[in-house]
Amino acid sequence: MKRLRNYIGGELLEPLGGDYLDNVDPAVGRIHSRVPRSGDDDLQRAVEAATAAFPEWSTTPAEERSRFLLDIADRIERELPALAQAECVATGKPWSLASSLDIPRAVSNFRFFATAILHTQSESHMTDHRALNYTLRRPRGVAGLISPWNLPLYLLSWKIAPALATGNTAVAKPSELTPTTASLLAEVCRDAGLPAGVLNIVHGLGPEVGAALVRHPSVPTLSFTGGTETGREISRTAGPMFKKIALELGGKNPNLVFADADLDEALANSVRSAFSNQGQVCLSGSRLFVEQDIYDSFLERFVAETRKLRVGDPLDEQTQQGALVSREHQEKVLSYIRLAEEEGGRVLCGGGPPEDLPRRCRDGFFVEPTVISGLGPASRVNQEEIFGPVVTVMPFRDENEVVEHANGTAYGLSASIWTRDLARAHRLAERIDCGTIWINCWLLRDLRVPFGGMKQSGVGREGGEEALRFFTEPKNVCIRTSA
Ligand code: NDP
């Protein structure tokens, strides 16, 4: 059975303690490889390697750092079919998504930050005629980067690329559930000749090696994407250590459809936003609010379109819905469907594992795309993040009511609004408390824009200039210009 290795100091290494975890293919329910269960000693080695590499990497000219990152992007692009297949096997996501979104986005992440660092500018302030102040931005040292399982290479590279581009070195900890593409990225970096220790990847369990990374005194910067509870735990440790942290956390995102919208567009994209990646996207439109006048007809069409989604083998190019990431997660999602029924909801389609899966996938962790109506906005199903192919649908009377419901959760990551009324769109964009507001679209991403959540969806922003600032320390230099 294939064993993945850690990437430390430019080498692919076994874990020092010799312990491994099983890596399961969720579409078939069988172990396909083993992943290091790294310990504190592996983490220590990785931090030492990153610390040793920092002085040289941080003073390497931006153009040279850029060339390394562009080369890594090219290599990922050349390896796209192998990487996409690895992502499907690790996560259960369909090939159509891994090959069109996950891996191309990893390429874009490296290209974007490789070129962004060639076009930066820094502020200067003249103080009357007495002084010139300018801002010096320096990399902060070793960055700790922790990412989740839903978009493994996409989100890991979204952190690695800006950290390295700005001259930091890094220790990354991918999710133990989906480590394969991170391990392939290590091989790509080694083949690209990235200097030893600039990037280190340590596999293992979050509460073990992840927590060790968070509390390591030589790691002053932490960028984390994952669940809100884990983010809270990380804050508890990192806060008193005065580390700089960015937390990208969960969401319970409202999707608002007004009667005046282009309803065909709203329908197609609402289905996409509810069920892409089996609903395991932090930005999923998991609460669908439909204006009362069109509620019945829209809901009927929404259910009909959902029923058409092809659930099946992730490796089949025709498949639109693959497996959930693990048996445990499948059970969690199914428990929320049962809870919805207990809370008085009506399951309009889906509701359990599909019955007609291909033979190869019979032991996989699938859940049919599920639409639920009849639940109030305050129900637990409408308050808690399910992170699966489950969407609830609710009618609303007017703007005020829907704003109250949209804002009525602990989360504030993203919202979509479907309307042809531009004035209303602007009004709602201002009133809805989310880090991203999409008007007549969903998941239309520009890597330059600030990305992150409000309330319990996160702290700080990633993307573009925000990421370049996060990974650098501003220092003001004040020069007296007159006596
Ligand atoms: P988790 O919070 O469980 O895990 C995220 C990462 O943190 C994993 O690598 C995990 O390791 C690690 N980890 C777990 N416990 C600790 C700890 N105590 N200290 C340090 N690291 C730890 O999230 P999931 O992987 O389950 O991902 C799903 C969540 O991520 C959802 O809530 C989703 O909304 C959110 N998310 C947010 C995004 C955003 O941009 N806002 C984007 C994508 C997802 P291990 O896997 O070994 O447990």
PDB file of N, CA, C and O in Angstrom, residues 50-51 53-62 65 117 120 135-143 160-170 198 218-221 244 467-475:
ATOM      1  N   ALA A  50      12.293  25.371   8.181  1.00  0.00           N
ATOM      2  CA  ALA A  50      11.722  26.629   7.677  1.00  0.00           C
ATOM      3  C   ALA A  50      12.464  27.829   8.255  1.00  0.00           C
ATOM      4  O   ALA A  50      12.711  28.824   7.559  1.00  0.00           O
ATOM      5  N   THR A  51      12.832  27.728   9.518  1.00  0.00           N
ATOM      6  CA  THR A  51      13.563  28.830  10.175  1.00  0.00           C
ATOM      7  C   THR A  51      14.936  29.003   9.518  1.00  0.00           C
ATOM      8  O   THR A  51      15.377  30.140   9.260  1.00  0.00           O
ATOM      9  N   ALA A  53      15.757  28.260   6.502  1.00  0.00           N
ATOM     10  CA  ALA A  53      15.642  28.725   5.110  1.00  0.00           C
ATOM     11  C   ALA A  53      15.242  30.193   5.021  1.00  0.00           C
ATOM     12  O   ALA A  53      15.405  30.837   3.967  1.00  0.00           O
ATOM     13  N   PHE A  54      14.699  30.739   6.103  1.00  0.00           N
ATOM     14  CA  PHE A  54      14.124  32.083   6.045  1.00  0.00           C
ATOM     15  C   PHE A  54      15.114  33.195   5.653  1.00  0.00           C
ATOM     16  O   PHE A  54      14.791  34.010   4.763  1.00  0.00           O
ATOM     17  N   PRO A  55      16.308  33.268   6.258  1.00  0.00           N
ATOM     18  CA  PRO A  55      17.176  34.415   5.939  1.00  0.00           C
ATOM     19  C   PRO A  55      17.449  34.525   4.430  1.00  0.00           C
ATOM     20  O   PRO A  55      17.386  35.623   3.863  1.00  0.00           O
ATOM     21  N   GLU A  56      17.705  33.392   3.783  1.00  0.00           N
ATOM     22  CA  GLU A  56      18.042  33.476   2.357  1.00  0.00           C
ATOM     23  C   GLU A  56      16.803  33.720   1.486  1.00  0.00           C
ATOM     24  O   GLU A  56      16.803  34.549   0.590  1.00  0.00           O
ATOM     25  N   TRP A  57      15.730  32.998   1.806  1.00  0.00           N
ATOM     26  CA  TRP A  57      14.511  33.148   0.984  1.00  0.00           C
ATOM     27  C   TRP A  57      13.929  34.569   1.108  1.00  0.00           C
ATOM     28  O   TRP A  57      13.498  35.170   0.129  1.00  0.00           O
ATOM     29  N   SER A  58      13.973  35.118   2.307  1.00  0.00           N
ATOM     30  CA  SER A  58      13.363  36.436   2.506  1.00  0.00           C
ATOM     31  C   SER A  58      14.169  37.546   1.823  1.00  0.00           C
ATOM     32  O   SER A  58      13.640  38.643   1.619  1.00  0.00           O
ATOM     33  N   THR A  59      15.416  37.258   1.484  1.00  0.00           N
ATOM     34  CA  THR A  59      16.218  38.281   0.804  1.00  0.00           C
ATOM     35  C   THR A  59      16.442  37.928  -0.670  1.00  0.00           C
ATOM     36  O   THR A  59      17.161  38.632  -1.373  1.00  0.00           O
ATOM     37  N   THR A  60      15.839  36.847  -1.104  1.00  0.00           N
ATOM     38  CA  THR A  60      15.890  36.495  -2.530  1.00  0.00           C
ATOM     39  C   THR A  60      15.069  37.542  -3.297  1.00  0.00           C
ATOM     40  O   THR A  60      13.956  37.870  -2.874  1.00  0.00           O
ATOM     41  N   PRO A  61      15.608  38.079  -4.409  1.00  0.00           N
ATOM     42  CA  PRO A  61      14.828  39.096  -5.129  1.00  0.00           C
ATOM     43  C   PRO A  61      13.435  38.591  -5.534  1.00  0.00           C
ATOM     44  O   PRO A  61      13.269  37.416  -5.869  1.00  0.00           O
ATOM     45  N   ALA A  62      12.482  39.494  -5.507  1.00  0.00           N
ATOM     46  CA  ALA A  62      11.089  39.126  -5.808  1.00  0.00           C
ATOM     47  C   ALA A  62      10.983  38.426  -7.165  1.00  0.00           C
ATOM     48  O   ALA A  62      10.212  37.480  -7.345  1.00  0.00           O
ATOM     49  N   ARG A  65      11.901  34.799  -6.703  1.00  0.00           N
ATOM     50  CA  ARG A  65      10.836  34.053  -6.003  1.00  0.00           C
ATOM     51  C   ARG A  65       9.676  33.835  -6.969  1.00  0.00           C
ATOM     52  O   ARG A  65       9.082  32.769  -7.026  1.00  0.00           O
ATOM     53  N   ILE A 117       3.570  40.047  -6.630  1.00  0.00           N
ATOM     54  CA  ILE A 117       4.717  40.632  -5.914  1.00  0.00           C
ATOM     55  C   ILE A 117       5.620  41.465  -6.818  1.00  0.00           C
ATOM     56  O   ILE A 117       6.498  42.154  -6.337  1.00  0.00           O
ATOM     57  N   THR A 120       3.913  45.520  -6.579  1.00  0.00           N
ATOM     58  CA  THR A 120       3.486  46.113  -5.306  1.00  0.00           C
ATOM     59  C   THR A 120       3.988  47.547  -5.199  1.00  0.00           C
ATOM     60  O   THR A 120       4.895  47.966  -5.917  1.00  0.00           O
ATOM     61  N   THR A 135       6.662  53.193   4.391  1.00  0.00           N
ATOM     62  CA  THR A 135       6.322  51.905   5.014  1.00  0.00           C
ATOM     63  C   THR A 135       7.166  50.801   4.393  1.00  0.00           C
ATOM     64  O   THR A 135       7.136  50.596   3.177  1.00  0.00           O
ATOM     65  N   LEU A 136       7.885  50.150   5.272  1.00  0.00           N
ATOM     66  CA  LEU A 136       8.712  49.023   4.847  1.00  0.00           C
ATOM     67  C   LEU A 136       7.925  47.766   5.183  1.00  0.00           C
ATOM     68  O   LEU A 136       7.488  47.601   6.316  1.00  0.00           O
ATOM     69  N   ARG A 137       7.713  46.905   4.201  1.00  0.00           N
ATOM     70  CA  ARG A 137       6.973  45.667   4.483  1.00  0.00           C
ATOM     71  C   ARG A 137       7.923  44.488   4.391  1.00  0.00           C
ATOM     72  O   ARG A 137       8.476  44.211   3.333  1.00  0.00           O
ATOM     73  N   ARG A 138       8.101  43.796   5.490  1.00  0.00           N
ATOM     74  CA  ARG A 138       9.009  42.671   5.514  1.00  0.00           C
ATOM     75  C   ARG A 138       8.254  41.378   5.809  1.00  0.00           C
ATOM     76  O   ARG A 138       7.253  41.396   6.548  1.00  0.00           O
ATOM     77  N   PRO A 139       8.694  40.257   5.231  1.00  0.00           N
ATOM     78  CA  PRO A 139       8.064  38.975   5.596  1.00  0.00           C
ATOM     79  C   PRO A 139       8.229  38.703   7.086  1.00  0.00           C
ATOM     80  O   PRO A 139       9.162  39.186   7.710  1.00  0.00           O
ATOM     81  N   ARG A 140       7.298  37.907   7.638  1.00  0.00           N
ATOM     82  CA  ARG A 140       7.236  37.768   9.105  1.00  0.00           C
ATOM     83  C   ARG A 140       7.984  36.565   9.642  1.00  0.00           C
ATOM     84  O   ARG A 140       8.081  36.396  10.842  1.00  0.00           O
ATOM     85  N   GLY A 141       8.461  35.676   8.791  1.00  0.00           N
ATOM     86  CA  GLY A 141       9.185  34.504   9.300  1.00  0.00           C
ATOM     87  C   GLY A 141       8.529  33.222   8.835  1.00  0.00           C
ATOM     88  O   GLY A 141       8.155  33.093   7.671  1.00  0.00           O
ATOM     89  N   VAL A 142       8.325  32.287   9.766  1.00  0.00           N
ATOM     90  CA  VAL A 142       7.724  30.994   9.404  1.00  0.00           C
ATOM     91  C   VAL A 142       6.204  31.106   9.538  1.00  0.00           C
ATOM     92  O   VAL A 142       5.690  31.449  10.612  1.00  0.00           O
ATOM     93  N   ALA A 143       5.510  30.810   8.457  1.00  0.00           N
ATOM     94  CA  ALA A 143       4.044  30.843   8.489  1.00  0.00           C
ATOM     95  C   ALA A 143       3.508  29.426   8.682  1.00  0.00           C
ATOM     96  O   ALA A 143       3.978  28.490   8.019  1.00  0.00           O
ATOM     97  N   ILE A 160      -0.252  28.891   0.606  1.00  0.00           N
ATOM     98  CA  ILE A 160       1.188  28.716   0.345  1.00  0.00           C
ATOM     99  C   ILE A 160       1.688  29.811  -0.596  1.00  0.00           C
ATOM    100  O   ILE A 160       2.746  30.411  -0.365  1.00  0.00           O
ATOM    101  N   ALA A 161       0.937  30.075  -1.661  1.00  0.00           N
ATOM    102  CA  ALA A 161       1.431  30.997  -2.695  1.00  0.00           C
ATOM    103  C   ALA A 161       1.707  32.401  -2.131  1.00  0.00           C
ATOM    104  O   ALA A 161       2.817  32.918  -2.308  1.00  0.00           O
ATOM    105  N   PRO A 162       0.774  33.044  -1.413  1.00  0.00           N
ATOM    106  CA  PRO A 162       1.107  34.385  -0.899  1.00  0.00           C
ATOM    107  C   PRO A 162       2.167  34.353   0.200  1.00  0.00           C
ATOM    108  O   PRO A 162       2.974  35.282   0.309  1.00  0.00           O
ATOM    109  N   ALA A 163       2.167  33.294   1.011  1.00  0.00           N
ATOM    110  CA  ALA A 163       3.168  33.219   2.094  1.00  0.00           C
ATOM    111  C   ALA A 163       4.576  33.196   1.487  1.00  0.00           C
ATOM    112  O   ALA A 163       5.454  33.976   1.880  1.00  0.00           O
ATOM    113  N   LEU A 164       4.763  32.327   0.517  1.00  0.00           N
ATOM    114  CA  LEU A 164       6.103  32.197  -0.082  1.00  0.00           C
ATOM    115  C   LEU A 164       6.438  33.400  -0.966  1.00  0.00           C
ATOM    116  O   LEU A 164       7.582  33.877  -0.994  1.00  0.00           O
ATOM    117  N   ALA A 165       5.446  33.878  -1.691  1.00  0.00           N
ATOM    118  CA  ALA A 165       5.695  34.996  -2.613  1.00  0.00           C
ATOM    119  C   ALA A 165       6.240  36.202  -1.863  1.00  0.00           C
ATOM    120  O   ALA A 165       7.135  36.901  -2.341  1.00  0.00           O
ATOM    121  N   THR A 166       5.705  36.445  -0.656  1.00  0.00           N
ATOM    122  CA  THR A 166       6.135  37.622   0.102  1.00  0.00           C
ATOM    123  C   THR A 166       7.423  37.384   0.888  1.00  0.00           C
ATOM    124  O   THR A 166       7.856  38.246   1.643  1.00  0.00           O
ATOM    125  N   GLY A 167       8.014  36.189   0.745  1.00  0.00           N
ATOM    126  CA  GLY A 167       9.333  35.957   1.341  1.00  0.00           C
ATOM    127  C   GLY A 167       9.316  35.209   2.666  1.00  0.00           C
ATOM    128  O   GLY A 167      10.356  35.075   3.310  1.00  0.00           O
ATOM    129  N   ASN A 168       8.126  34.737   3.076  1.00  0.00           N
ATOM    130  CA  ASN A 168       8.078  33.890   4.264  1.00  0.00           C
ATOM    131  C   ASN A 168       8.458  32.463   3.875  1.00  0.00           C
ATOM    132  O   ASN A 168       8.347  32.070   2.720  1.00  0.00           O
ATOM    133  N   THR A 169       8.858  31.681   4.865  1.00  0.00           N
ATOM    134  CA  THR A 169       8.912  30.245   4.657  1.00  0.00           C
ATOM    135  C   THR A 169       7.696  29.660   5.366  1.00  0.00           C
ATOM    136  O   THR A 169       7.015  30.370   6.112  1.00  0.00           O
ATOM    137  N   ALA A 170       7.393  28.395   5.111  1.00  0.00           N
ATOM    138  CA  ALA A 170       6.116  27.890   5.628  1.00  0.00           C
ATOM    139  C   ALA A 170       6.188  26.438   6.070  1.00  0.00           C
ATOM    140  O   ALA A 170       6.968  25.637   5.535  1.00  0.00           O
ATOM    141  N   VAL A 198      12.028  25.964   2.341  1.00  0.00           N
ATOM    142  CA  VAL A 198      11.137  27.106   2.065  1.00  0.00           C
ATOM    143  C   VAL A 198       9.679  26.683   2.293  1.00  0.00           C
ATOM    144  O   VAL A 198       8.900  27.391   2.917  1.00  0.00           O
ATOM    145  N   SER A 218       8.101  29.503  17.443  1.00  0.00           N
ATOM    146  CA  SER A 218       8.835  30.067  16.300  1.00  0.00           C
ATOM    147  C   SER A 218       7.960  30.244  15.061  1.00  0.00           C
ATOM    148  O   SER A 218       8.462  30.418  13.947  1.00  0.00           O
ATOM    149  N   VAL A 219       6.638  30.124  15.236  1.00  0.00           N
ATOM    150  CA  VAL A 219       5.708  30.311  14.104  1.00  0.00           C
ATOM    151  C   VAL A 219       4.806  31.501  14.437  1.00  0.00           C
ATOM    152  O   VAL A 219       3.764  31.345  15.078  1.00  0.00           O
ATOM    153  N   PRO A 220       5.171  32.718  14.021  1.00  0.00           N
ATOM    154  CA  PRO A 220       4.426  33.899  14.454  1.00  0.00           C
ATOM    155  C   PRO A 220       3.168  34.193  13.636  1.00  0.00           C
ATOM    156  O   PRO A 220       2.371  35.056  14.011  1.00  0.00           O
ATOM    157  N   THR A 221       3.002  33.491  12.516  1.00  0.00           N
ATOM    158  CA  THR A 221       1.877  33.788  11.622  1.00  0.00           C
ATOM    159  C   THR A 221       1.095  32.502  11.371  1.00  0.00           C
ATOM    160  O   THR A 221       1.696  31.478  11.049  1.00  0.00           O
ATOM    161  N   LYS A 244      -0.088  36.529  14.773  1.00  0.00           N
ATOM    162  CA  LYS A 244      -0.996  37.131  13.772  1.00  0.00           C
ATOM    163  C   LYS A 244      -1.789  35.984  13.153  1.00  0.00           C
ATOM    164  O   LYS A 244      -1.179  35.038  12.626  1.00  0.00           O
ATOM    165  N   ALA A 467      -3.877  39.604   1.321  1.00  0.00           N
ATOM    166  CA  ALA A 467      -2.965  38.498   1.635  1.00  0.00           C
ATOM    167  C   ALA A 467      -1.528  38.993   1.682  1.00  0.00           C
ATOM    168  O   ALA A 467      -0.747  38.596   2.543  1.00  0.00           O
ATOM    169  N   LEU A 468      -1.165  39.881   0.759  1.00  0.00           N
ATOM    170  CA  LEU A 468       0.197  40.415   0.759  1.00  0.00           C
ATOM    171  C   LEU A 468       0.457  41.173   2.055  1.00  0.00           C
ATOM    172  O   LEU A 468       1.542  41.110   2.624  1.00  0.00           O
ATOM    173  N   ARG A 469      -0.557  41.867   2.536  1.00  0.00           N
ATOM    174  CA  ARG A 469      -0.405  42.596   3.795  1.00  0.00           C
ATOM    175  C   ARG A 469      -0.371  41.643   4.984  1.00  0.00           C
ATOM    176  O   ARG A 469       0.392  41.829   5.922  1.00  0.00           O
ATOM    177  N   PHE A 470      -1.232  40.622   4.939  1.00  0.00           N
ATOM    178  CA  PHE A 470      -1.281  39.696   6.075  1.00  0.00           C
ATOM    179  C   PHE A 470       0.081  39.027   6.309  1.00  0.00           C
ATOM    180  O   PHE A 470       0.525  38.880   7.451  1.00  0.00           O
ATOM    181  N   PHE A 471       0.719  38.630   5.240  1.00  0.00           N
ATOM    182  CA  PHE A 471       1.964  37.877   5.396  1.00  0.00           C
ATOM    183  C   PHE A 471       3.198  38.770   5.538  1.00  0.00           C
ATOM    184  O   PHE A 471       4.322  38.270   5.519  1.00  0.00           O
ATOM    185  N   THR A 472       2.998  40.096   5.671  1.00  0.00           N
ATOM    186  CA  THR A 472       4.148  40.979   5.866  1.00  0.00           C
ATOM    187  C   THR A 472       3.910  41.865   7.088  1.00  0.00           C
ATOM    188  O   THR A 472       2.774  42.065   7.518  1.00  0.00           O
ATOM    189  N   GLU A 473       4.994  42.369   7.608  1.00  0.00           N
ATOM    190  CA  GLU A 473       4.928  43.245   8.788  1.00  0.00           C
ATOM    191  C   GLU A 473       5.240  44.667   8.338  1.00  0.00           C
ATOM    192  O   GLU A 473       6.325  44.918   7.797  1.00  0.00           O
ATOM    193  N   PRO A 474       4.295  45.587   8.518  1.00  0.00           N
ATOM    194  CA  PRO A 474       4.602  46.962   8.117  1.00  0.00           C
ATOM    195  C   PRO A 474       5.461  47.661   9.176  1.00  0.00           C
ATOM    196  O   PRO A 474       5.198  47.538  10.370  1.00  0.00           O
ATOM    197  N   LYS A 475       6.457  48.347   8.722  1.00  0.00           N
ATOM    198  CA  LYS A 475       7.344  49.074   9.635  1.00  0.00           C
ATOM    199  C   LYS A 475       7.411  50.491   9.098  1.00  0.00           C
ATOM    200  O   LYS A 475       7.691  50.687   7.907  1.00  0.00           O
TER     201      LYS A 475
END
